[in-house]
Amino acid sequence: MSRLWLAALALAVVIAAAVSCAEVAEGRRPAHPAVAASSQADPALPLRAAFYYPWFPQAWTQQSTYPYTNYNPVLGFYDSGSPAVIANHIAAMQYGNIQAGIASWWGQGHHTDQRVPALLAAAAGTGFKWSLYYEPEGQGLTTVAQITSDLRYIQANYASDASYLKIGGKFVVFVYGDPSDNCDTATRWKDANTVGAYVVLKVFAGYRDCINQPDGWHQYAPAVAADHQGSYAYTISPGFDKIGEPAPRLTRDPARWRQNIRDMIASGAAFQLVTTFNEWGEGTAVEDAREWDSPSGYGIYLDALHDNGAEPPAATPTPTAQSVGGSAALPHLPPSDGGDAAPLAAIVVALAAAVIAVGLAGLAIARRRRAR
């Protein structure tokens, strides 16, 4: 009996070792635990980035409503200043192939400004980058003097950090807008930008015809599924369901979302933008929520970004051992394409179980022979 058990266990070990070696040899998994890639180099265009809101917990309460959202984030109603929360968010965005976050910024000394050092610190060594979304422009006319002061402040306090987004050596600032913007807006920003910032303005009617052009243009309109601004930017939204409104302005549809991602990538636009990572009040977040959680732990919208919009694989039936002629046959295993279709652990466990079953069958035969 002991020989049969030893033979079965030895065979299981051999099979496990063989599978493991094959995985390493074929490059499906590293020989040692993987270390997250780290790069402090300026990223090249096209760039995938997501609009990010570091204004919690303050923004969980608005208009006498708490929580100010229709959804339930998996992390709960968190504090944006928490290093653990920021680290989780960076990991989630990187899982979704998002290279940079565009953090909502409401001016010098505002609580969104106070969160920037923590954002940059959390990104150190990860290769992830941060830019700022200049919100004051959306609140009405900003003067050249105010813009100049704010750009100098950003340059002095944040732009030298290795985790701040730069393109061609210039620190990047995205700028929100208001309905009254026109070519005078582009002129104001050109005159105010005395520090060489890489300025990406929000589009308005006739923006292509302006004499003074910024470094780039983008659209922020998350009630629209997809917006294409030629070579400048392609922006996508998972949905728009603002709390207090009777119906969503844009209904969530995972299949449509995957198509939007594929179209965004195919566009080749310089900025490929996600609206948004975590604007919970307007219901535009791709951050994981109870309503769209998934086995990955990141949620179906980040899963789709991770897969670059590829359709999810068809479900594979759970393999079971089948008894043939009084002995256990090896289970049928799904083919491996080098990705997640057949995880190593599942293969080893299934094969080991089958081998042990063979050993038990042999043991039963030996006992019957002895009984005779």
CSV table of N, CA and C in Angstrom, one decimal, residues 212-349:
chain,number,residue,atom,x,y,z
A,212,ASN,N,-4.1,81.5,-32.0
A,212,ASN,CA,-3.3,81.0,-31.0
A,212,ASN,C,-3.8,79.6,-30.6
A,213,GLN,N,-2.9,78.7,-30.7
A,213,GLN,CA,-3.2,77.3,-30.4
A,213,GLN,C,-2.4,76.8,-29.2
A,214,PRO,N,-3.1,76.1,-28.3
A,214,PRO,CA,-2.3,75.4,-27.2
A,214,PRO,C,-1.6,74.2,-27.7
A,215,ASP,N,-1.0,73.5,-26.8
A,215,ASP,CA,-0.3,72.2,-27.1
A,215,ASP,C,-1.3,71.1,-27.5
A,216,GLY,N,-2.5,71.2,-26.9
A,216,GLY,CA,-3.5,70.1,-27.2
A,216,GLY,C,-4.9,70.5,-26.9
A,217,TRP,N,-5.8,69.7,-27.3
A,217,TRP,CA,-7.2,69.9,-27.0
A,217,TRP,C,-7.9,68.6,-26.5
A,218,HIS,N,-8.9,68.8,-25.8
A,218,HIS,CA,-9.7,67.6,-25.3
A,218,HIS,C,-11.1,68.0,-25.1
A,219,GLN,N,-12.0,67.0,-25.0
A,219,GLN,CA,-13.4,67.2,-24.6
A,219,GLN,C,-13.6,66.5,-23.3
A,220,TYR,N,-14.5,67.1,-22.5
A,220,TYR,CA,-15.0,66.5,-21.2
A,220,TYR,C,-16.5,66.6,-21.3
A,221,ALA,N,-17.1,65.5,-21.7
A,221,ALA,CA,-18.6,65.4,-21.8
A,221,ALA,C,-19.0,64.0,-21.5
A,222,PRO,N,-19.0,63.6,-20.2
A,222,PRO,CA,-19.3,62.2,-19.9
A,222,PRO,C,-20.7,61.7,-20.1
A,223,ALA,N,-21.6,62.6,-20.5
A,223,ALA,CA,-23.0,62.2,-20.8
A,223,ALA,C,-23.0,61.6,-22.2
A,224,VAL,N,-21.9,61.7,-22.9
A,224,VAL,CA,-21.8,61.2,-24.3
A,224,VAL,C,-20.8,60.0,-24.2
A,225,ALA,N,-21.2,58.9,-24.9
A,225,ALA,CA,-20.4,57.6,-24.8
A,225,ALA,C,-19.0,57.8,-25.3
A,226,ALA,N,-18.9,58.5,-26.4
A,226,ALA,CA,-17.6,58.6,-27.0
A,226,ALA,C,-17.5,60.0,-27.8
A,227,ASP,N,-16.4,60.6,-27.7
A,227,ASP,CA,-16.1,61.9,-28.4
A,227,ASP,C,-14.8,61.9,-29.1
A,228,HIS,N,-14.7,62.2,-30.4
A,228,HIS,CA,-13.5,62.1,-31.1
A,228,HIS,C,-13.1,63.5,-31.6
A,229,GLN,N,-12.0,64.0,-31.2
A,229,GLN,CA,-11.5,65.3,-31.6
A,229,GLN,C,-10.3,65.1,-32.5
A,230,GLY,N,-10.4,64.3,-33.6
A,230,GLY,CA,-9.4,64.1,-34.5
A,230,GLY,C,-8.1,63.5,-33.9
A,231,SER,N,-7.0,64.0,-34.2
A,231,SER,CA,-5.7,63.5,-33.7
A,231,SER,C,-5.5,64.0,-32.3
A,232,TYR,N,-6.3,65.0,-31.8
A,232,TYR,CA,-6.0,65.5,-30.5
A,232,TYR,C,-6.4,64.6,-29.3
A,233,ALA,N,-7.7,64.1,-29.4
A,233,ALA,CA,-8.2,63.3,-28.2
A,233,ALA,C,-9.4,62.5,-28.6
A,234,TYR,N,-9.5,61.4,-27.9
A,234,TYR,CA,-10.7,60.5,-28.0
A,234,TYR,C,-11.1,60.2,-26.6
A,235,THR,N,-12.3,60.6,-26.2
A,235,THR,CA,-12.8,60.4,-24.8
A,235,THR,C,-14.0,59.5,-24.7
A,236,ILE,N,-13.9,58.6,-23.7
A,236,ILE,CA,-15.0,57.7,-23.6
A,236,ILE,C,-15.6,57.7,-22.1
A,237,SER,N,-16.9,57.3,-22.0
A,237,SER,CA,-17.5,57.4,-20.7
A,237,SER,C,-18.3,56.1,-20.5
A,238,PRO,N,-18.3,55.5,-19.3
A,238,PRO,CA,-19.0,54.2,-19.1
A,238,PRO,C,-20.5,54.5,-18.9
A,239,GLY,N,-20.9,55.7,-18.4
A,239,GLY,CA,-22.3,56.1,-18.2
A,239,GLY,C,-22.3,57.4,-17.4
A,240,PHE,N,-23.5,57.9,-17.3
A,240,PHE,CA,-23.7,59.2,-16.6
A,240,PHE,C,-25.1,59.0,-15.8
A,241,ASP,N,-25.0,58.9,-14.5
A,241,ASP,CA,-26.2,58.7,-13.7
A,241,ASP,C,-26.1,59.5,-12.5
A,242,LYS,N,-26.4,60.8,-12.6
A,242,LYS,CA,-26.2,61.7,-11.5
A,242,LYS,C,-27.3,61.5,-10.5
A,243,ILE,N,-26.9,61.6,-9.2
A,243,ILE,CA,-27.8,61.4,-8.1
A,243,ILE,C,-28.8,62.6,-8.1
A,244,GLY,N,-30.1,62.2,-7.9
A,244,GLY,CA,-31.1,63.2,-7.9
A,244,GLY,C,-31.8,63.4,-9.2
A,245,GLU,N,-31.3,62.9,-10.3
A,245,GLU,CA,-31.9,63.0,-11.6
A,245,GLU,C,-32.8,61.8,-11.9
A,246,PRO,N,-33.9,62.0,-12.6
A,246,PRO,CA,-34.9,60.9,-12.7
A,246,PRO,C,-34.4,59.7,-13.5
A,247,ALA,N,-33.4,59.9,-14.4
A,247,ALA,CA,-33.0,58.8,-15.2
A,247,ALA,C,-31.5,59.1,-15.7
A,248,PRO,N,-30.8,58.0,-16.0
A,248,PRO,CA,-29.4,58.3,-16.5
A,248,PRO,C,-29.4,59.1,-17.8
A,249,ARG,N,-28.4,60.0,-17.9
A,249,ARG,CA,-28.2,60.6,-19.2
A,249,ARG,C,-27.5,59.7,-20.2
A,250,LEU,N,-26.7,58.8,-19.6
A,250,LEU,CA,-26.0,57.8,-20.4
A,250,LEU,C,-26.1,56.5,-19.7
A,251,THR,N,-26.8,55.5,-20.2
A,251,THR,CA,-27.0,54.2,-19.5
A,251,THR,C,-25.8,53.3,-19.7
A,252,ARG,N,-25.4,52.7,-18.6
A,252,ARG,CA,-24.2,51.8,-18.7
A,252,ARG,C,-24.5,50.5,-19.5
A,253,ASP,N,-23.6,50.2,-20.3
A,253,ASP,CA,-23.7,49.0,-21.2
A,253,ASP,C,-22.3,48.5,-21.5
A,254,PRO,N,-21.9,47.4,-20.8
A,254,PRO,CA,-20.6,46.9,-20.9
A,254,PRO,C,-20.2,46.5,-22.3
A,255,ALA,N,-21.1,46.0,-23.2
A,255,ALA,CA,-20.8,45.7,-24.6
A,255,ALA,C,-20.4,47.0,-25.3
A,256,ARG,N,-21.2,48.0,-25.1
A,256,ARG,CA,-21.0,49.3,-25.8
A,256,ARG,C,-19.6,49.8,-25.3
A,257,TRP,N,-19.4,49.7,-24.0
A,257,TRP,CA,-18.1,50.2,-23.4
A,257,TRP,C,-16.9,49.5,-24.1
A,258,ARG,N,-17.0,48.2,-24.2
A,258,ARG,CA,-15.9,47.5,-24.9
A,258,ARG,C,-15.6,48.0,-26.3
A,259,GLN,N,-16.7,48.3,-27.0
A,259,GLN,CA,-16.6,48.8,-28.4
A,259,GLN,C,-16.0,50.2,-28.4
A,260,ASN,N,-16.4,51.0,-27.4
A,260,ASN,CA,-15.8,52.4,-27.3
A,260,ASN,C,-14.3,52.3,-27.1
A,261,ILE,N,-13.9,51.4,-26.2
A,261,ILE,CA,-12.4,51.2,-26.0
A,261,ILE,C,-11.7,50.8,-27.2
A,262,ARG,N,-12.3,49.9,-28.0
A,262,ARG,CA,-11.6,49.5,-29.2
A,262,ARG,C,-11.5,50.6,-30.2
A,263,ASP,N,-12.6,51.4,-30.3
A,263,ASP,CA,-12.6,52.6,-31.2
A,263,ASP,C,-11.6,53.6,-30.8
A,264,MET,N,-11.5,53.8,-29.4
A,264,MET,CA,-10.5,54.8,-28.9
A,264,MET,C,-9.1,54.4,-29.3
A,265,ILE,N,-8.8,53.1,-29.1
A,265,ILE,CA,-7.4,52.7,-29.4
A,265,ILE,C,-7.2,52.8,-30.9
A,266,ALA,N,-8.2,52.4,-31.7
A,266,ALA,CA,-8.0,52.5,-33.2
A,266,ALA,C,-7.8,53.9,-33.7
A,267,SER,N,-8.3,54.9,-33.0
A,267,SER,CA,-8.3,56.3,-33.4
A,267,SER,C,-6.8,56.8,-33.5
A,268,GLY,N,-6.0,56.2,-32.6
A,268,GLY,CA,-4.6,56.7,-32.6
A,268,GLY,C,-4.4,58.1,-32.0
A,269,ALA,N,-5.5,58.7,-31.4
A,269,ALA,CA,-5.5,60.0,-30.9
A,269,ALA,C,-4.4,60.2,-29.8
A,270,ALA,N,-3.8,61.4,-29.7
A,270,ALA,CA,-2.7,61.6,-28.8
A,270,ALA,C,-3.2,61.4,-27.4
A,271,PHE,N,-4.3,61.9,-27.0
A,271,PHE,CA,-4.8,61.6,-25.6
A,271,PHE,C,-6.1,60.7,-25.7
A,272,GLN,N,-6.0,59.6,-25.1
A,272,GLN,CA,-7.1,58.6,-25.0
A,272,GLN,C,-7.6,58.6,-23.6
A,273,LEU,N,-8.8,59.3,-23.4
A,273,LEU,CA,-9.2,59.7,-22.1
A,273,LEU,C,-10.4,59.0,-21.6
A,274,VAL,N,-10.4,58.7,-20.3
A,274,VAL,CA,-11.5,58.0,-19.6
A,274,VAL,C,-12.2,59.0,-18.7
A,275,THR,N,-13.5,59.2,-18.9
A,275,THR,CA,-14.3,60.1,-18.0
A,275,THR,C,-15.3,59.2,-17.3
A,276,THR,N,-15.0,58.8,-16.1
A,276,THR,CA,-14.0,59.2,-15.2
A,276,THR,C,-13.5,58.0,-14.4
A,277,PHE,N,-12.5,58.2,-13.6
A,277,PHE,CA,-12.1,57.1,-12.7
A,277,PHE,C,-13.1,57.1,-11.5
A,278,ASN,N,-13.4,58.3,-10.9
A,278,ASN,CA,-14.1,58.2,-9.6
A,278,ASN,C,-15.0,59.5,-9.4
A,279,GLU,N,-15.7,59.9,-10.4
A,279,GLU,CA,-16.6,61.0,-10.2
A,279,GLU,C,-18.0,60.4,-9.8
A,280,TRP,N,-18.1,60.1,-8.5
A,280,TRP,CA,-19.3,59.3,-8.1
A,280,TRP,C,-20.6,60.0,-8.1
A,281,GLY,N,-20.5,61.3,-7.8
A,281,GLY,CA,-21.8,62.1,-7.8
A,281,GLY,C,-22.5,62.1,-9.1
A,282,GLU,N,-21.8,62.2,-10.2
A,282,GLU,CA,-22.4,62.1,-11.6
A,282,GLU,C,-22.5,60.7,-12.1
A,283,GLY,N,-22.0,59.8,-11.3
A,283,GLY,CA,-22.1,58.4,-11.7
A,283,GLY,C,-21.4,58.0,-13.0
A,284,THR,N,-20.2,58.6,-13.2
A,284,THR,CA,-19.4,58.3,-14.4
A,284,THR,C,-18.1,57.4,-14.1
A,285,ALA,N,-18.0,56.9,-12.9
A,285,ALA,CA,-16.8,56.2,-12.4
A,285,ALA,C,-16.6,54.8,-13.1
A,286,VAL,N,-15.3,54.5,-13.3
A,286,VAL,CA,-15.0,53.1,-13.7
A,286,VAL,C,-14.4,52.4,-12.5
A,287,GLU,N,-14.1,53.1,-11.4
A,287,GLU,CA,-13.6,52.4,-10.2
A,287,GLU,C,-14.6,51.4,-9.8
A,288,ASP,N,-14.1,50.3,-9.2
A,288,ASP,CA,-14.9,49.2,-8.8
A,288,ASP,C,-16.0,49.6,-7.8
A,289,ALA,N,-17.2,49.0,-8.1
A,289,ALA,CA,-18.4,49.2,-7.2
A,289,ALA,C,-19.1,47.9,-7.0
A,290,ARG,N,-19.9,47.8,-6.0
A,290,ARG,CA,-20.7,46.6,-5.7
A,290,ARG,C,-21.5,46.2,-6.9
A,291,GLU,N,-22.0,47.3,-7.6
A,291,GLU,CA,-22.9,47.1,-8.7
A,291,GLU,C,-22.3,46.4,-9.9
A,292,TRP,N,-20.9,46.5,-10.0
A,292,TRP,CA,-20.3,45.9,-11.2
A,292,TRP,C,-18.9,45.3,-10.8
A,293,ASP,N,-18.9,44.7,-9.6
A,293,ASP,CA,-17.7,43.9,-9.2
A,293,ASP,C,-17.5,42.7,-10.1
A,294,SER,N,-16.3,42.3,-10.1
A,294,SER,CA,-15.9,41.1,-10.9
A,294,SER,C,-14.9,40.3,-10.2
A,295,PRO,N,-14.6,39.0,-10.7
A,295,PRO,CA,-13.6,38.2,-10.1
A,295,PRO,C,-12.2,38.8,-10.0
A,296,SER,N,-11.9,39.7,-10.9
A,296,SER,CA,-10.5,40.3,-10.8
A,296,SER,C,-10.3,41.1,-9.6
A,297,GLY,N,-11.5,41.6,-9.0
A,297,GLY,CA,-11.4,42.6,-7.9
A,297,GLY,C,-11.3,44.0,-8.4
A,298,TYR,N,-11.3,44.2,-9.7
A,298,TYR,CA,-11.3,45.6,-10.2
A,298,TYR,C,-12.6,46.1,-10.9
A,299,GLY,N,-13.5,45.2,-11.1
A,299,GLY,CA,-14.8,45.6,-11.7
A,299,GLY,C,-14.8,45.5,-13.2
A,300,ILE,N,-15.9,45.3,-13.8
A,300,ILE,CA,-16.0,45.0,-15.2
A,300,ILE,C,-15.5,46.1,-16.2
A,301,TYR,N,-15.6,47.4,-15.7
A,301,TYR,CA,-15.2,48.5,-16.6
A,301,TYR,C,-13.7,48.6,-16.7
A,302,LEU,N,-13.0,48.4,-15.5
A,302,LEU,CA,-11.5,48.3,-15.6
A,302,LEU,C,-11.1,47.0,-16.2
A,303,ASP,N,-11.8,45.9,-16.1
A,303,ASP,CA,-11.5,44.7,-16.8
A,303,ASP,C,-11.5,44.9,-18.3
A,304,ALA,N,-12.5,45.6,-18.8
A,304,ALA,CA,-12.5,45.9,-20.2
A,304,ALA,C,-11.3,46.8,-20.7
A,305,LEU,N,-11.0,47.7,-19.9
A,305,LEU,CA,-9.8,48.5,-20.2
A,305,LEU,C,-8.5,47.7,-20.2
A,306,HIS,N,-8.5,46.8,-19.2
A,306,HIS,CA,-7.3,45.9,-19.1
A,306,HIS,C,-7.2,45.0,-20.3
A,307,ASP,N,-8.3,44.6,-20.9
A,307,ASP,CA,-8.3,43.7,-22.1
A,307,ASP,C,-8.4,44.6,-23.3
A,308,ASN,N,-8.2,45.9,-23.2
A,308,ASN,CA,-8.3,46.8,-24.4
A,308,ASN,C,-9.6,46.6,-25.2
A,309,GLY,N,-10.7,46.3,-24.5
A,309,GLY,CA,-12.0,46.2,-25.2
A,309,GLY,C,-12.3,44.8,-25.8
A,310,ALA,N,-11.4,43.9,-25.6
A,310,ALA,CA,-11.6,42.5,-26.2
A,310,ALA,C,-12.8,41.9,-25.5
A,311,GLU,N,-13.6,41.1,-26.3
A,311,GLU,CA,-14.8,40.5,-25.8
A,311,GLU,C,-14.3,39.4,-24.7
A,312,PRO,N,-15.1,39.3,-23.7
A,312,PRO,CA,-14.7,38.3,-22.6
A,312,PRO,C,-14.7,36.9,-23.2
A,313,PRO,N,-13.8,36.0,-22.7
A,313,PRO,CA,-13.9,34.6,-23.2
A,313,PRO,C,-15.1,33.9,-22.8
A,314,ALA,N,-15.5,32.9,-23.6
A,314,ALA,CA,-16.7,32.1,-23.2
A,314,ALA,C,-16.3,31.3,-22.0
A,315,ALA,N,-17.3,31.1,-21.1
A,315,ALA,CA,-17.1,30.3,-19.9
A,315,ALA,C,-16.7,28.9,-20.2
A,316,THR,N,-15.7,28.4,-19.4
A,316,THR,CA,-15.2,27.1,-19.6
A,316,THR,C,-15.8,26.2,-18.5
A,317,PRO,N,-16.4,25.0,-18.8
A,317,PRO,CA,-17.0,24.2,-17.8
A,317,PRO,C,-15.9,23.7,-16.8
A,318,THR,N,-16.3,23.5,-15.5
A,318,THR,CA,-15.4,23.1,-14.5
A,318,THR,C,-15.0,21.6,-14.8
A,319,PRO,N,-13.6,21.3,-15.0
A,319,PRO,CA,-13.2,20.0,-15.3
A,319,PRO,C,-13.5,19.0,-14.2
A,320,THR,N,-13.9,17.8,-14.5
A,320,THR,CA,-14.2,16.7,-13.5
A,320,THR,C,-13.5,15.5,-13.9
A,321,ALA,N,-13.1,14.7,-12.9
A,321,ALA,CA,-12.5,13.4,-13.2
A,321,ALA,C,-13.6,12.4,-13.6
A,322,GLN,N,-13.3,11.6,-14.7
A,322,GLN,CA,-14.3,10.7,-15.2
A,322,GLN,C,-13.7,9.2,-15.0
A,323,SER,N,-14.5,8.4,-14.4
A,323,SER,CA,-14.1,7.0,-14.1
A,323,SER,C,-14.3,6.2,-15.4
A,324,VAL,N,-13.2,5.5,-15.8
A,324,VAL,CA,-13.3,4.7,-17.0
A,324,VAL,C,-12.7,3.3,-16.6
A,325,GLY,N,-13.5,2.2,-16.7
A,325,GLY,CA,-13.1,0.9,-16.4
A,325,GLY,C,-12.6,0.7,-15.0
A,326,GLY,N,-13.2,1.4,-14.1
A,326,GLY,CA,-12.8,1.2,-12.7
A,326,GLY,C,-11.6,2.1,-12.3
A,327,SER,N,-11.0,2.9,-13.2
A,327,SER,CA,-9.9,3.8,-12.9
A,327,SER,C,-10.3,5.2,-13.3
A,328,ALA,N,-9.6,6.2,-12.7
A,328,ALA,CA,-9.9,7.6,-13.0
A,328,ALA,C,-9.2,8.1,-14.2
A,329,ALA,N,-9.9,8.6,-15.1
A,329,ALA,CA,-9.2,9.2,-16.3
A,329,ALA,C,-8.8,10.6,-16.0
A,330,LEU,N,-7.7,11.1,-16.7
A,330,LEU,CA,-7.3,12.5,-16.5
A,330,LEU,C,-8.4,13.4,-16.9
A,331,PRO,N,-8.6,14.5,-16.2
A,331,PRO,CA,-9.6,15.4,-16.6
A,331,PRO,C,-9.3,16.2,-17.9
A,332,HIS,N,-10.3,16.6,-18.6
A,332,HIS,CA,-10.1,17.4,-19.8
A,332,HIS,C,-9.8,18.8,-19.3
A,333,LEU,N,-8.7,19.4,-19.8
A,333,LEU,CA,-8.3,20.8,-19.3
A,333,LEU,C,-8.4,21.7,-20.5
A,334,PRO,N,-8.8,23.0,-20.2
A,334,PRO,CA,-8.9,24.0,-21.2
A,334,PRO,C,-7.6,24.3,-21.8
A,335,PRO,N,-7.5,24.6,-23.1
A,335,PRO,CA,-6.2,24.9,-23.7
A,335,PRO,C,-5.7,26.2,-23.2
A,336,SER,N,-4.4,26.3,-23.0
A,336,SER,CA,-3.7,27.5,-22.5
A,336,SER,C,-3.2,28.3,-23.7
A,337,ASP,N,-3.5,29.7,-23.7
A,337,ASP,CA,-3.0,30.5,-24.7
A,337,ASP,C,-1.9,31.4,-24.2
A,338,GLY,N,-1.4,31.1,-23.0
A,338,GLY,CA,-0.4,31.9,-22.4
A,338,GLY,C,-0.9,33.0,-21.6
A,339,GLY,N,-2.3,33.1,-21.4
A,339,GLY,CA,-2.9,34.1,-20.6
A,339,GLY,C,-3.5,33.5,-19.4
A,340,ASP,N,-4.8,33.9,-19.1
A,340,ASP,CA,-5.4,33.5,-17.9
A,340,ASP,C,-6.4,32.3,-18.1
A,341,ALA,N,-6.4,31.7,-19.3
A,341,ALA,CA,-7.4,30.7,-19.6
A,341,ALA,C,-7.2,29.5,-18.7
A,342,ALA,N,-6.0,29.1,-18.4
A,342,ALA,CA,-5.7,27.9,-17.6
A,342,ALA,C,-4.7,28.2,-16.5
A,343,PRO,N,-5.1,28.7,-15.4
A,343,PRO,CA,-4.1,29.1,-14.4
A,343,PRO,C,-3.3,27.9,-13.9
A,344,LEU,N,-2.1,28.2,-13.6
A,344,LEU,CA,-1.2,27.1,-13.2
A,344,LEU,C,-1.7,26.3,-12.0
A,345,ALA,N,-2.2,27.0,-11.0
A,345,ALA,CA,-2.6,26.3,-9.8
A,345,ALA,C,-3.7,25.4,-10.1
A,346,ALA,N,-4.7,25.8,-11.0
A,346,ALA,CA,-5.8,24.9,-11.3
A,346,ALA,C,-5.3,23.6,-12.0
A,347,ILE,N,-4.3,23.8,-12.9
A,347,ILE,CA,-3.8,22.6,-13.7
A,347,ILE,C,-3.2,21.6,-12.7
A,348,VAL,N,-2.3,22.2,-11.8
A,348,VAL,CA,-1.6,21.3,-10.9
A,348,VAL,C,-2.6,20.5,-10.0
A,349,VAL,N,-3.5,21.3,-9.4
A,349,VAL,CA,-4.5,20.6,-8.5
A,349,VAL,C,-5.3,19.6,-9.2
